[in-house]
Coordinates of C-alpha atoms in Angstrom, one line a residue:
M1 CA 0.9 5.2 -42.2
N2 CA 3.6 7.9 -42.4
R3 CA 0.8 10.5 -42.6
L4 CA -0.9 9.1 -39.6
I5 CA 2.4 9.2 -37.6
S6 CA 3.0 12.7 -38.7
F7 CA -0.5 13.8 -37.8
A8 CA -0.3 12.1 -34.4
A9 CA 3.0 13.8 -33.7
A10 CA 2.0 17.3 -35.0
P11 CA -0.1 18.2 -32.0
L12 CA 2.9 17.3 -29.9
L13 CA 5.0 19.7 -31.9
A14 CA 2.8 22.7 -31.1
V15 CA 0.7 23.3 -34.2
A16 CA -2.5 23.3 -32.1
V17 CA -2.1 25.1 -28.8
F18 CA -4.2 26.6 -26.0
A19 CA -5.7 25.4 -22.7
A20 CA -8.5 26.3 -20.4
S21 CA -6.2 26.8 -17.5
A22 CA -6.3 30.5 -16.6
N23 CA -3.1 30.6 -14.5
A24 CA -0.8 28.7 -16.8
G25 CA 1.7 30.3 -19.1
P26 CA 2.0 29.9 -22.8
L27 CA 4.2 26.8 -22.6
E28 CA 1.7 25.0 -20.3
D29 CA -1.3 26.2 -22.3
R30 CA 0.0 24.8 -25.6
Q31 CA 1.2 21.6 -24.0
A32 CA -2.3 21.0 -22.5
L33 CA -3.9 21.6 -25.8
M34 CA -1.5 19.3 -27.6
K35 CA -2.4 16.5 -25.2
D36 CA -6.1 17.2 -25.8
Q37 CA -5.5 17.0 -29.6
G38 CA -3.5 13.8 -29.2
K39 CA -6.5 12.2 -27.5
A40 CA -8.8 13.2 -30.4
V41 CA -6.3 11.8 -32.9
G42 CA -6.0 8.6 -30.8
S43 CA -9.7 8.1 -30.9
V44 CA -9.7 7.8 -34.7
T45 CA -6.3 6.2 -35.3
P46 CA -7.7 2.6 -35.0
I47 CA -10.4 3.5 -37.5
V48 CA -7.9 4.9 -40.0
K49 CA -5.7 1.8 -39.6
G50 CA -8.7 -0.5 -40.1
E51 CA -8.4 -1.9 -36.6
K52 CA -11.9 -0.7 -35.7
P53 CA -15.0 -0.2 -37.9
F54 CA -15.9 3.2 -39.1
D55 CA -18.0 5.0 -36.5
A56 CA -19.4 8.3 -37.8
A57 CA -20.1 9.6 -34.3
V58 CA -16.5 9.0 -33.1
V59 CA -15.1 10.5 -36.3
T60 CA -17.3 13.6 -36.2
A61 CA -16.5 14.2 -32.5
A62 CA -12.8 13.9 -33.1
L63 CA -12.8 16.2 -36.1
K64 CA -14.9 18.7 -34.3
K65 CA -12.5 18.6 -31.3
L66 CA -9.5 19.0 -33.6
N67 CA -11.1 22.0 -35.3
E68 CA -12.3 23.5 -32.0
D69 CA -8.8 23.4 -30.6
A70 CA -7.2 24.6 -33.9
Q71 CA -9.4 27.7 -33.9
K72 CA -8.0 28.6 -30.4
I73 CA -4.5 28.9 -31.7
D74 CA -3.2 32.5 -31.4
V75 CA 0.5 32.4 -32.3
A76 CA 1.3 35.7 -30.6
T77 CA -0.2 34.7 -27.3
L78 CA 0.9 31.1 -27.2
F79 CA 4.4 31.5 -28.7
P80 CA 5.6 34.8 -27.3
A81 CA 9.4 35.5 -27.2
G82 CA 11.0 33.6 -24.4
S83 CA 8.4 30.7 -24.4
D84 CA 11.0 28.5 -26.1
Q85 CA 12.7 28.0 -22.7
G86 CA 11.9 25.2 -20.3
K87 CA 10.8 21.7 -21.1
T88 CA 9.7 22.2 -24.7
T89 CA 10.5 20.6 -28.0
V90 CA 9.2 23.4 -30.1
S91 CA 11.6 24.2 -32.9
P92 CA 13.4 27.5 -32.6
K93 CA 12.4 28.1 -36.2
V94 CA 8.9 28.9 -34.9
W95 CA 10.4 32.2 -33.7
T96 CA 12.9 32.9 -36.4
D97 CA 10.3 32.3 -39.1
S98 CA 7.3 33.5 -37.2
A99 CA 5.4 34.7 -40.4
G100 CA 5.9 31.2 -42.0
F101 CA 4.7 29.5 -38.8
A102 CA 1.7 31.8 -38.5
A103 CA 0.8 30.9 -42.1
A104 CA 1.2 27.2 -41.3
V105 CA -1.1 27.6 -38.3
E106 CA -3.7 29.3 -40.5
K107 CA -3.5 26.5 -43.0
Y108 CA -4.0 24.0 -40.2
K109 CA -7.1 25.9 -39.0
A110 CA -8.5 25.9 -42.6
D111 CA -7.7 22.2 -43.0
T112 CA -9.5 21.2 -39.8
A113 CA -12.5 23.4 -40.6
A114 CA -12.7 21.8 -44.0
A115 CA -12.5 18.3 -42.5
V116 CA -15.5 19.1 -40.3
A117 CA -17.4 20.6 -43.2
A118 CA -16.8 17.5 -45.3
D119 CA -18.9 15.6 -42.7
P120 CA -17.5 12.1 -43.5
K121 CA -20.1 9.4 -43.7
D122 CA -17.9 6.5 -44.5
L123 CA -14.3 5.4 -44.1
D124 CA -13.2 6.5 -47.6
S125 CA -14.6 10.1 -47.1
F126 CA -13.1 10.2 -43.6
K127 CA -9.6 9.2 -44.9
V128 CA -9.8 12.0 -47.5
A129 CA -10.7 14.6 -44.8
F130 CA -8.2 13.2 -42.3
N131 CA -5.4 13.1 -44.9
Q132 CA -6.0 16.8 -45.7
V133 CA -5.2 17.6 -42.1
S134 CA -2.4 15.1 -41.7
D135 CA -0.7 16.2 -44.9
N136 CA -0.6 19.8 -43.5
C137 CA 0.7 18.5 -40.2
G138 CA 3.5 16.5 -41.9
A139 CA 4.6 19.6 -43.8
C140 CA 4.7 21.6 -40.6
L141 CA 6.8 19.0 -38.9
Q142 CA 9.3 19.1 -41.8
T143 CA 9.5 22.9 -41.7
Y144 CA 9.5 23.2 -37.9
P145 CA 11.1 20.0 -36.7
I146 CA 10.9 18.9 -33.1
K147 CA 13.9 19.5 -31.0
K148 CA 15.2 16.1 -29.8
E149 CA 17.0 17.1 -26.6
Q150 CA 13.9 17.7 -24.5
S151 CA 11.5 15.1 -23.2
N152 CA 8.2 17.1 -22.9
R153 CA 6.4 18.4 -26.0
G154 CA 5.1 21.9 -26.6

């Protein structure tokens, strides 16, 4: 359950960021993508919790969406200097440890790609794939904690 909560919060932290809006800035772009990833996670959360039966189509669509969004992450573009201002909860450590953050993002990309490649066909295999991603997200949240003083994510 803690992994699920960590994973659900991770997109809100700023691990997966980018949006289709051409006129938005980095802050808005990453917030839009985090919301999008949150929807994907929300679609499979009831399955992970056992509240809904396993549905391969829903699981596959969510994992593909998470991976698609993860692969759009470009730390330099979406986390430029100065984009820590405004209504954001991104940890300042993202900028003070930019190499570490970039490595965490690359791990997230690899984890989501591996989850899609695993092509889960049942609940047990889905949980293995999903936990691989959520473990990574939990580690990132510990290293780059969310600032508590702001209300908007990203």
